[in-house]
XYZ file of C-alpha atoms in Angstrom:
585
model
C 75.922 169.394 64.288
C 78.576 169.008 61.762
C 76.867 166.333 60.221
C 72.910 165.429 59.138
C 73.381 161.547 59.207
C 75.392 159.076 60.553
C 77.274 156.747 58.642
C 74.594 153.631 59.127
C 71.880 155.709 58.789
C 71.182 156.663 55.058
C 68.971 154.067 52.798
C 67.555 154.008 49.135
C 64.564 156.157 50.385
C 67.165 158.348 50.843
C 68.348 158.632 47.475
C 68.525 162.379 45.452
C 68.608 163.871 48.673
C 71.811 165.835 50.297
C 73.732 164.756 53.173
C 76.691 165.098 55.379
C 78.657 162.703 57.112
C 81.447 162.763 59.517
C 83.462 159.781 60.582
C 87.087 157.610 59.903
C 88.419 156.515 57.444
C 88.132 152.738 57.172
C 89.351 152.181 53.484
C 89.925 153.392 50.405
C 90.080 152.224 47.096
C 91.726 154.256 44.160
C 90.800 152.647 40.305
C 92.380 156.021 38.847
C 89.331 157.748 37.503
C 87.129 156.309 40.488
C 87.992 156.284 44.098
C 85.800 155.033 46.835
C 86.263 155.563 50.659
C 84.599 153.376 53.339
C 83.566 156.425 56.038
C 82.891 154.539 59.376
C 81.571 156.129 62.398
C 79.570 153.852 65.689
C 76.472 153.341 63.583
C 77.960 152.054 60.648
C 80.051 152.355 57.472
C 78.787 154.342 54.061
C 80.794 154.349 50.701
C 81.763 157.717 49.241
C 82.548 157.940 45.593
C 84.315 160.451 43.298
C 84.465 160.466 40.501
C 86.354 161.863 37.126
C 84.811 164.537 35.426
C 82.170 164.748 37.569
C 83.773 165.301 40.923
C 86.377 168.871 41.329
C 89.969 167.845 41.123
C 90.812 169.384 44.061
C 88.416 166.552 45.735
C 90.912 163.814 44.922
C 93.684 165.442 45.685
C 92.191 165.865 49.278
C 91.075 161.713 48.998
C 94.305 160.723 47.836
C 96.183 162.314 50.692
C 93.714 160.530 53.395
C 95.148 157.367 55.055
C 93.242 155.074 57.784
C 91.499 156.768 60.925
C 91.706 160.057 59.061
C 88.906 162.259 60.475
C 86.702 163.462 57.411
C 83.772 165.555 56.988
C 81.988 164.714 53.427
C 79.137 166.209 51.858
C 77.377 164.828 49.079
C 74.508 163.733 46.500
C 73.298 160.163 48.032
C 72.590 158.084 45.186
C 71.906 153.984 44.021
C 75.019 151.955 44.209
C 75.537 149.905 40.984
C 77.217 147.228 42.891
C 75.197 146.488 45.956
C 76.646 144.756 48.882
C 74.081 143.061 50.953
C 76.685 142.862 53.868
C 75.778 146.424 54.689
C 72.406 148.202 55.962
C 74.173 150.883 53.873
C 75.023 148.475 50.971
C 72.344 150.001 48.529
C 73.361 153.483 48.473
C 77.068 155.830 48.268
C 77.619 159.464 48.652
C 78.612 160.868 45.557
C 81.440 163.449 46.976
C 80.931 167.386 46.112
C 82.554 168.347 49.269
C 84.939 167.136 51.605
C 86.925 167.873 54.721
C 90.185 166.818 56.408
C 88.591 167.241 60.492
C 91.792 165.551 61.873
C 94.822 163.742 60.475
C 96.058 160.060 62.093
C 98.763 158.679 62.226
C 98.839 155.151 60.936
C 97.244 152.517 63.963
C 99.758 149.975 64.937
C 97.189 146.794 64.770
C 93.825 146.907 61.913
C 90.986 148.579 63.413
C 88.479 146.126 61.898
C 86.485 142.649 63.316
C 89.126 140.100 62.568
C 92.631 142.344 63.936
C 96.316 141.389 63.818
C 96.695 143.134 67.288
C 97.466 141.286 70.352
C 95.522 141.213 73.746
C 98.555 143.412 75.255
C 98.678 146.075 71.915
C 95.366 146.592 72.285
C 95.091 147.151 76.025
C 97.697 149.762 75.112
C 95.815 151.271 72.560
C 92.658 150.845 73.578
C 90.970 153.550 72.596
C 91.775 152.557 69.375
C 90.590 148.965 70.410
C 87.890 150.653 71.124
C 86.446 151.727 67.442
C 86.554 148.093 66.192
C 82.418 146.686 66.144
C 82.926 143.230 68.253
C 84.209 145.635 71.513
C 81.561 148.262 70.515
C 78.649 145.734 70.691
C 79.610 144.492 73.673
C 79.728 148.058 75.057
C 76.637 148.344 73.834
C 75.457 145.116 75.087
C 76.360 146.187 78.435
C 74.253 149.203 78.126
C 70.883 147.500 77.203
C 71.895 145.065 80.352
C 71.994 148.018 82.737
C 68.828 149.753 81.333
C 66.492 146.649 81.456
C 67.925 146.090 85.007
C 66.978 149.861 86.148
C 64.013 149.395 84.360
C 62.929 146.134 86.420
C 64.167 147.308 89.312
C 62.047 150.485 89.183
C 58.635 148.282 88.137
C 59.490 146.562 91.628
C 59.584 149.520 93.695
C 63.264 149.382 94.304
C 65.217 152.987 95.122
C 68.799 153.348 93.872
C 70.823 154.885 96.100
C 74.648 155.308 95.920
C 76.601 153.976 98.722
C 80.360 155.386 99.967
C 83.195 154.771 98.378
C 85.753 155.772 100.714
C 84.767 152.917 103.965
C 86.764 151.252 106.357
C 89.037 148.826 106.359
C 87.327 145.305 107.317
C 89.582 141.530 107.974
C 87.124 139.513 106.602
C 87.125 138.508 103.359
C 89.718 139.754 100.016
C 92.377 142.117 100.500
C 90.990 145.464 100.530
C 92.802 148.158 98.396
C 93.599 150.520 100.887
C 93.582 155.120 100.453
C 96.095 156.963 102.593
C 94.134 159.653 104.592
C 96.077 163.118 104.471
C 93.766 164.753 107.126
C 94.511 162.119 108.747
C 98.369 161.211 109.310
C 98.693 157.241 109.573
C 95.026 156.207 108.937
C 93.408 154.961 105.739
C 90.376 154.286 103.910
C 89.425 151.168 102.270
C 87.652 150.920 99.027
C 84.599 148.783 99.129
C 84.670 144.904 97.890
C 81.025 145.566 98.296
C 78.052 148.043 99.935
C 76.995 145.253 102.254
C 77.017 146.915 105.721
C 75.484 150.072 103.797
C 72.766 148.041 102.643
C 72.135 146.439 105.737
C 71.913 149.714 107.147
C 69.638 151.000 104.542
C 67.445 148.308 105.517
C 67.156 149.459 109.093
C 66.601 153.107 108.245
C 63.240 151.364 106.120
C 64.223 151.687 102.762
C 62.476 148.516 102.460
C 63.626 147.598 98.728
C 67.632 149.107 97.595
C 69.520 148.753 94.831
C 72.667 150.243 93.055
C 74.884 149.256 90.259
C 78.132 149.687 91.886
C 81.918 149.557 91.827
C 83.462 147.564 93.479
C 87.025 146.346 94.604
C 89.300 143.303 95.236
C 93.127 142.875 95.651
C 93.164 139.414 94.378
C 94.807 137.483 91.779
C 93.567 138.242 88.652
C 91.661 135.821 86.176
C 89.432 135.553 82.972
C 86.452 136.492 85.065
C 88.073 138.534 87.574
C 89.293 141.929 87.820
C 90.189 144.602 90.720
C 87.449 146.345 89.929
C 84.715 145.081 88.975
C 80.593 146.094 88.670
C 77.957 144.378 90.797
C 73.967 144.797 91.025
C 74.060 144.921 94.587
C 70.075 144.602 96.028
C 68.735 144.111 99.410
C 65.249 143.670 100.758
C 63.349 143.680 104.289
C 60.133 142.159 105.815
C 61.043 138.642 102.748
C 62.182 135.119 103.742
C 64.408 133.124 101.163
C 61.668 132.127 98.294
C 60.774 136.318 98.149
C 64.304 136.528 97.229
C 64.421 133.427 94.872
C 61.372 134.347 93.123
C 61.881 137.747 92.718
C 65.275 137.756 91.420
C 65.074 134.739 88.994
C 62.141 137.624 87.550
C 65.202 140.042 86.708
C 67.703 137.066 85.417
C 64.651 135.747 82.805
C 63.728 139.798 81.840
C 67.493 140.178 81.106
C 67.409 137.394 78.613
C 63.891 137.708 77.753
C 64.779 141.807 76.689
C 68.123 141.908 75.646
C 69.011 138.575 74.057
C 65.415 137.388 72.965
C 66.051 134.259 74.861
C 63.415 132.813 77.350
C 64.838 131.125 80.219
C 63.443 127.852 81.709
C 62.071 128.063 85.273
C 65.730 127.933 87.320
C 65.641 124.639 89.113
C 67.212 124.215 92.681
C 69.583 122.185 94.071
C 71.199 121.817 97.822
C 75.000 122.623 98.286
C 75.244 119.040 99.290
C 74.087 117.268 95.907
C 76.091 120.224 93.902
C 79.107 118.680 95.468
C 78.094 115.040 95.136
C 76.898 115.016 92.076
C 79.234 117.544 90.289
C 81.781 117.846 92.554
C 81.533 121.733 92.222
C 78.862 124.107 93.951
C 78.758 125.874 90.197
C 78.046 122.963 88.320
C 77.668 123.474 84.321
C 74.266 121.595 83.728
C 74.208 122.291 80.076
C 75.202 118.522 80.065
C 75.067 115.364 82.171
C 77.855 113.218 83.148
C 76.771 113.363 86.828
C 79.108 111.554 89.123
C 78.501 108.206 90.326
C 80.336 106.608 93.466
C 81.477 103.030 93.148
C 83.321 103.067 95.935
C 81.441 99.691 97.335
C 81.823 97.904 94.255
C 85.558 98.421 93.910
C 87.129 97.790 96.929
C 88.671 94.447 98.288
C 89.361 93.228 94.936
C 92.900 93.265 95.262
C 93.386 96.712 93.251
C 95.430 98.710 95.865
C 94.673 102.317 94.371
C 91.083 101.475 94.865
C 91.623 99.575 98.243
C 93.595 102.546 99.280
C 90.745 105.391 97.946
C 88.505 107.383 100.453
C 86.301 107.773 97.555
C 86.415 106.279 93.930
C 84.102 107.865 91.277
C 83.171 107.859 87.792
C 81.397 109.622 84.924
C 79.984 108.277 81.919
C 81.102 109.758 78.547
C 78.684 109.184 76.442
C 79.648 108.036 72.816
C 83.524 108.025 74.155
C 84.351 104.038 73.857
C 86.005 104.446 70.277
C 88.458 106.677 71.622
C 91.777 105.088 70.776
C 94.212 104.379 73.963
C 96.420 107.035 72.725
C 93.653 109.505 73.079
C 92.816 108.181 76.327
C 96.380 108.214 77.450
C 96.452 112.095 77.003
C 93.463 112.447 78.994
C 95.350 110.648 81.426
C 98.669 113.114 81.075
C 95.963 115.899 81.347
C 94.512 114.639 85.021
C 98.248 114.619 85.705
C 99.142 117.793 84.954
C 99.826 119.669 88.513
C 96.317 122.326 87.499
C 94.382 119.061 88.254
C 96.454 117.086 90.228
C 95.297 113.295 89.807
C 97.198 110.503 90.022
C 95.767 108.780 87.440
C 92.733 107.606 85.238
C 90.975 104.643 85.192
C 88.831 103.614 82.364
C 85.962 100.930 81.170
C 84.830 100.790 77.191
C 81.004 99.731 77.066
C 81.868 97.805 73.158
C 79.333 98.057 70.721
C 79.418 93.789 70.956
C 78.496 94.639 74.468
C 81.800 93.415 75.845
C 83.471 95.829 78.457
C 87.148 96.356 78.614
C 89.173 98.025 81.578
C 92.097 99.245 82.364
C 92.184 97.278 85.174
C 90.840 93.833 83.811
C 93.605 92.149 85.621
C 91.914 92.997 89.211
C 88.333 92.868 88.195
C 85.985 90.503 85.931
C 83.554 91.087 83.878
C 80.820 90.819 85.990
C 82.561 93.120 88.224
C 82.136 95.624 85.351
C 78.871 94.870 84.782
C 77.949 96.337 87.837
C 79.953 99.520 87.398
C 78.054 99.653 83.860
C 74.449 99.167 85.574
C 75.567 102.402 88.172
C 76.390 104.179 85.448
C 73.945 103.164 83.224
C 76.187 102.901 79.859
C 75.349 101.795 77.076
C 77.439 100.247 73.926
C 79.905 102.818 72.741
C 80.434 104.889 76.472
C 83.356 105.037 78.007
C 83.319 104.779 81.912
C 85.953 107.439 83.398
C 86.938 106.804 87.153
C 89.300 109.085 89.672
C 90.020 107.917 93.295
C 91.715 109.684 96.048
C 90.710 112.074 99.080
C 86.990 112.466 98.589
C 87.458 116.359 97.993
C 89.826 116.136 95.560
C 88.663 113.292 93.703
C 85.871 115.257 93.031
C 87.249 118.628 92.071
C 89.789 116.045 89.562
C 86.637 114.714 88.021
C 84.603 117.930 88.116
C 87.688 119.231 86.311
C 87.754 116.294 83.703
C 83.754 116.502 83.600
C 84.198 120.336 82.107
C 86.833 119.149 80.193
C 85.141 116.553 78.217
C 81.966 118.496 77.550
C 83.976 121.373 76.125
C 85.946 118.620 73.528
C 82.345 116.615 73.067
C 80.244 120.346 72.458
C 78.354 119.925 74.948
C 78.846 123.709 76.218
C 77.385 125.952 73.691
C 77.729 129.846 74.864
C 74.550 130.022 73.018
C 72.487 127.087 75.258
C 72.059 128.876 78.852
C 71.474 126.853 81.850
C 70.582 128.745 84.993
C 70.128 126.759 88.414
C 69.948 127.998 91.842
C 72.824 126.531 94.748
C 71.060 126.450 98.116
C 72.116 125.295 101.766
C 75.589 126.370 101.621
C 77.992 124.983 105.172
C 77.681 128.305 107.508
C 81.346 128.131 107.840
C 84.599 126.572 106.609
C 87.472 125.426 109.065
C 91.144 127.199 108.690
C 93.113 124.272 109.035
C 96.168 126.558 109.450
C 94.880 129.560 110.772
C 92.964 126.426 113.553
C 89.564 128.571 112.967
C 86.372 129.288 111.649
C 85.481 131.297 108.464
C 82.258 132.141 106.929
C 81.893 130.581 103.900
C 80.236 133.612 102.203
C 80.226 137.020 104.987
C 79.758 137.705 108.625
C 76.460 138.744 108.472
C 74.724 135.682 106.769
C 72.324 134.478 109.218
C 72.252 130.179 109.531
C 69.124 128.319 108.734
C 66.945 129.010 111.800
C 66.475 125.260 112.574
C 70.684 125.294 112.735
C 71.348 127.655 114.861
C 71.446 125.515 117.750
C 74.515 124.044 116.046
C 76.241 127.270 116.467
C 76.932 125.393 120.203
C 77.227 122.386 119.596
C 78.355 121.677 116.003
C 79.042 125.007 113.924
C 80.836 123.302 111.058
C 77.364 121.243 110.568
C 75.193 124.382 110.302
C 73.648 125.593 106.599
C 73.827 128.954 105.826
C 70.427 130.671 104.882
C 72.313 132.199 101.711
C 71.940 131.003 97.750
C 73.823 131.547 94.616
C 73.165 131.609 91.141
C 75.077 130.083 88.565
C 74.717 129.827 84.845
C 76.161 127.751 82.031
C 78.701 126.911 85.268
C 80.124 130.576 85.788
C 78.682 131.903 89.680
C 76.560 135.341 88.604
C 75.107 136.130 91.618
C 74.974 135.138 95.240
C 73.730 136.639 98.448
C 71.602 135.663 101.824
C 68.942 136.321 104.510
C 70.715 138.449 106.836
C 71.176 138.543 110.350
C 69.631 141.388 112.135
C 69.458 140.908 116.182
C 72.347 142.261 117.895
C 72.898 138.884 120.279
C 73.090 136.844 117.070
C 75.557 138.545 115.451
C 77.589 139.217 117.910
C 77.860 135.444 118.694
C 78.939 135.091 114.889
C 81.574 137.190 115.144
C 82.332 135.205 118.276
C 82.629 132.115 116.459
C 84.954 133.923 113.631
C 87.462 134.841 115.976
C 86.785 138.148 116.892
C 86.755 139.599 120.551
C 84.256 141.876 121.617
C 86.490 144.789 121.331
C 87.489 143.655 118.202
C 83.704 143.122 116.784
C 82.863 146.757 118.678
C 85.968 148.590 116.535
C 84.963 146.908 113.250
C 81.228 146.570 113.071
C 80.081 148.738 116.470
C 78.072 150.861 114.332
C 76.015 147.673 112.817
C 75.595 146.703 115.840
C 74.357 149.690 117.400
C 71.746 149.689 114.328
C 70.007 146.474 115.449
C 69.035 147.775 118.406
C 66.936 150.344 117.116
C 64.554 148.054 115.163
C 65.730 146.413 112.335
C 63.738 144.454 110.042
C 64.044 140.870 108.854
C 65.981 141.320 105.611
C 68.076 139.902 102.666
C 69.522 140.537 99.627
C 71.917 139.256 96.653
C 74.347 140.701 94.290
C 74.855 139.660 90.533
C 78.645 140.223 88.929
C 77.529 142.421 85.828
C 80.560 141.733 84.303
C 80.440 138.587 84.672
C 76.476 138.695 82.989
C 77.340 140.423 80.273
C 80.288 138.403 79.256
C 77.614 135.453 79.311
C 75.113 137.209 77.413
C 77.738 138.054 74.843
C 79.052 134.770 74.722
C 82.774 134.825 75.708
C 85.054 133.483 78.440
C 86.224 136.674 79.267
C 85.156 139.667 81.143
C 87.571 141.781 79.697
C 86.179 143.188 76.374
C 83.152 144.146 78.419
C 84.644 146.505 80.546
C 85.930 150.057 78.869
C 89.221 150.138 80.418
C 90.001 146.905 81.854
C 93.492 146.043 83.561
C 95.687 143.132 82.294
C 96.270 139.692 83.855
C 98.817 141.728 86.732
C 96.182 144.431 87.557
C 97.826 147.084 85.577
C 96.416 149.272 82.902
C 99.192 149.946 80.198
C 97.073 152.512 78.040
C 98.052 155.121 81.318
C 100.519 153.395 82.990
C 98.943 152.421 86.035
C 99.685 152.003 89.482
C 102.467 154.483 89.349
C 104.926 155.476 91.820
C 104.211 159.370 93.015
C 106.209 161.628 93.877
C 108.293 162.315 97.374
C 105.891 165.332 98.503
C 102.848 163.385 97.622
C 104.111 161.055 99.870
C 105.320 162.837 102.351
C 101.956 164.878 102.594
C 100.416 161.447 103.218
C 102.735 160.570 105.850
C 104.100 157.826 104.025
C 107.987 157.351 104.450
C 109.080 154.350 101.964
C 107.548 152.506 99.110
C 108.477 149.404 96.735
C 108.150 148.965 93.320
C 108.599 146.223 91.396
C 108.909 147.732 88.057
């Protein structure tokens, strides 16, 4: 090794003792007869001194050519700082310099390598390797690291195998786009890459690997967002011989040792709630329930007054914000331009101040009394100083408007502290959701989620009534996880891919070989899959799963530290029996 410490390694204990350290160079300071460099390598940062008279000449020459992200090798005397900083586990000690090393020039980084940069999100994707050094994206590399070892290391306690699935699959119509591999061998077919092991799974259930799991790669060609790249890591698990509670129980066990390990944090027992009352009460089947402000309908209370918006509503509905009646009417008019905005799409807000005399004031005093707004009050059970909120419209999007303005005033009232975490399960999910253009089904999660068993007579009769036997798991309102008991009789899931559309020699060329499985004995079984991006960024606190991921792409799906995708070149392509291509470079 070229060094016998790392740079956040030595202490006072250390002192009168020799060591060498290798790293960059983070800063130096030059006071003429004493020069100090900050060496800083993934542990930490230690101050070097030299100085004159007692350090060789030819030292500071070598110091005072060094600029930032040098490479240096020092050797030294570690001794007592006189000036101690307490900001460093290093802070009590320097290395007094009696040898040093240029390893590697650098050239100087175009953004500062340190916590607080002057780069932007697109220099540092560039550079990211350089990105890479600074400590906030280290510790959440890091972070990311302790995640997947506590999750092998619960997995393994529950006598799960991890097994690697393919990569290269085929092509399926269900679901994202798939990103798709030209096949050279052969001419005019492809591979697609997998948007997740699910049939694999499946299959590994049937072969009686009774308990899988994998940390896995996986793929999407979708838009991109804060939470969303094209590819992305999931903890992909599956079970046989459980019902849905094996598969609650178990798996809210690895959410509460994740926090419980890595962040020190123990999680409350995850309470449950039905698809239904997510949507009712939240108006989103990831509600954030690190606050209140549950919907409230006052549809019957509003209507035939004479108000025509009201009159006019499929549903009218209203939140209380606590605290809120002091807002001044200019505040509340630019939460009214910000319902408006096309993101949200509302046509307007309607408000109610609860006074602290008691009195209540509307917007709409002119159509309704005050006892009218009394009774709103008493369904929303205000008190003096709220402020009613109400949106009306199309039942749907009333409620995504007000689950949108919900978020939106817990975030401005701090009511969504990244470092409160509220975990709740979503169950009963609809089966399937109607295509009003396409003028069919589509399951709401996959194909091979089997319905509640005391639904499936729907499947005849009703299919868009039928609950899906499937769950998800959300926290602090971001969807982590989700999965479902399976189907696994032939008859049943061929009828399923009946009701999707398919034809029997369309479900044969897809999923034949599924098919084929569940006639040779396959178990009861289900499973779930947690976005591990997606966890870490909420264990670390941020928005963004971006700065959790080594070499993420940008907000188009490219990555600009290697210029990627890429066109290739004719004979590539003509070797994979492609003939033209677009770019829109």
């Amino acid at each position: 090794m070229l060094r016998t410490h790392t740079c956040g390694e030595l202490r006072l204990a250390d002192a009168n003792t020799t060591a060498t350290l290798t790293g960059w160079v983070q800063t130096i300071r030059d006071k003429g007869g004493v020069l100090w460099i900050d060496l800083r390598d993934r542990y930490g940062i230690t101050q070097l001194l030299l100085e004159d008279g007692q350090t060789a000449p030819e030292l500071f020459t070598i110091a005072r050519s060094l600029g930032r992200e040098f490479v240096l090798k020092a050797t030294g005397m570690v001794i007592e700082r006189k000036s101690k900083n307490p900001n460093l586990p290093t802070g009590d000690i320097e290395l007094k310099v009696t040898a040093l090393k240029i390893l590697n020039p650098a050239k100087l980084p175009p953004f500062l390598i340190d916590d607080e940069t002057d780069g932007g999100d697109d220099l540092r994707l560039k550079y990211r390797y350089l990105d890479l050094r600074r400590n906030p994206v280290r510790r959440n590399l890091e972070l990311r690291h302790r995640m997947a070892q506590q999750t092998r290391l619960f997995m393994d306690g529950q006598n799960f195998i991890e097994v690697e699935t393919p990569v290269l699959i085929k092509s399926t119509p269900e679901g994202a786009r798939d990103f798709v591999v030209p096949s050279r061998m052969n001419p005019g077919e492809f591979y697609a890459l997998p948007q997740s092991p699910q049939t694999f799974k499946q299959l590994l259930m049937v072969s009686g690997f009774d308990r899988y799991y994998q940390i896995v790669k996986c793929f999407r060609d979708e838009d991109l967002r804060a939470d969303r790249q094209p590819e992305f890591t999931q903890i992909d698990c599956e079970m046989s011989f459980v019902e849905q509670e094996d598969i609650l129980q178990l798996f809210e066990g690895l959410i509460r040792h994740l926090f419980k390990t890595v962040k020190g944090y123990d999680l409350a027992e995850v309470p449950r709630m039905t698809y239904a009352d997510a949507m009712r009460l939240y108006g989103s089947d990831k509600p954030d329930t690190r606050f209140g402000m549950e919907f409230v309908e006052l549809t019957d209370l509003v209507q035939g007054k004479g108000f025509g918006v009201f009159d006019s509503a499929e549903l009218v509905v209203g939140i209380n914000a606590t605290g809120c009646a002091s807002y001044t009417r200019k505040q509340i008019d630019e939460l009214t331009d910000w319902v408006k905005r096309p993101q949200i799409g509302a046509k307007g807000l309607i408000y109610v101040r609860h006074n602290e005399d008691g009195t209540l004031k509307s917007s709409v005093d002119k159509f309704y009394s005050e006892e009218d707004l009394k009774g709103w009050s008493e369904r929303l059970n205000t008190k003096p100083g709220d402020l009613i909120l109400i949106i009306s419209g199309d039942a749907n999007k009333a409620r995504k408007q007000l689950n949108e303005l919900r978020l939106e005033m817990g975030s401005r009232l701090g009511l969504r502290d990244p470092n409160v975490f509220s975990a709740l399960w979503v169950l009963d999910f609809p089966l399937f959701e109607y295509g009003e253009e396409e003028q069919r089904w589509f399951a709401m999660h996959h194909p091979f989620t089997s319905p509640k068993p005391e639904d499936i007579p729907l499947l005849d009769s009703d299919p868009g009534a039928a609950r899906a036997n499937a769950y998800d798991l959300v926290i602090n309102g971001t969807e982590v996880g989700g999965g479902s008991i399976r189907i696994f009789n032939r008859e049943l899931q061929a009828r399923m891919f009946s009701l999707l559309g398919f034809s029997d020699d369309e479900a044969k060329a897809q999923f034949g070989f599924l098919l084929d499985a569940f006639e040779y004995g396959a178990p009861p079984h289900g499973g779930i899959a947690f976005g591990f991006d997606r966890l870490c960024s909420i264990f670390g606190g941020a928005d963004s799963i971006r700065d959790f991921i080594a070499f993420p792409k940008n907000n188009s799906g490219r990555d600009v530290m290697i210029d990627s995708p890429s066109t290739i070149s004719p004979a590539q392509m003509q070797e994979l029996s492609i003939t033209t291509t677009v770019s829109n470079k």
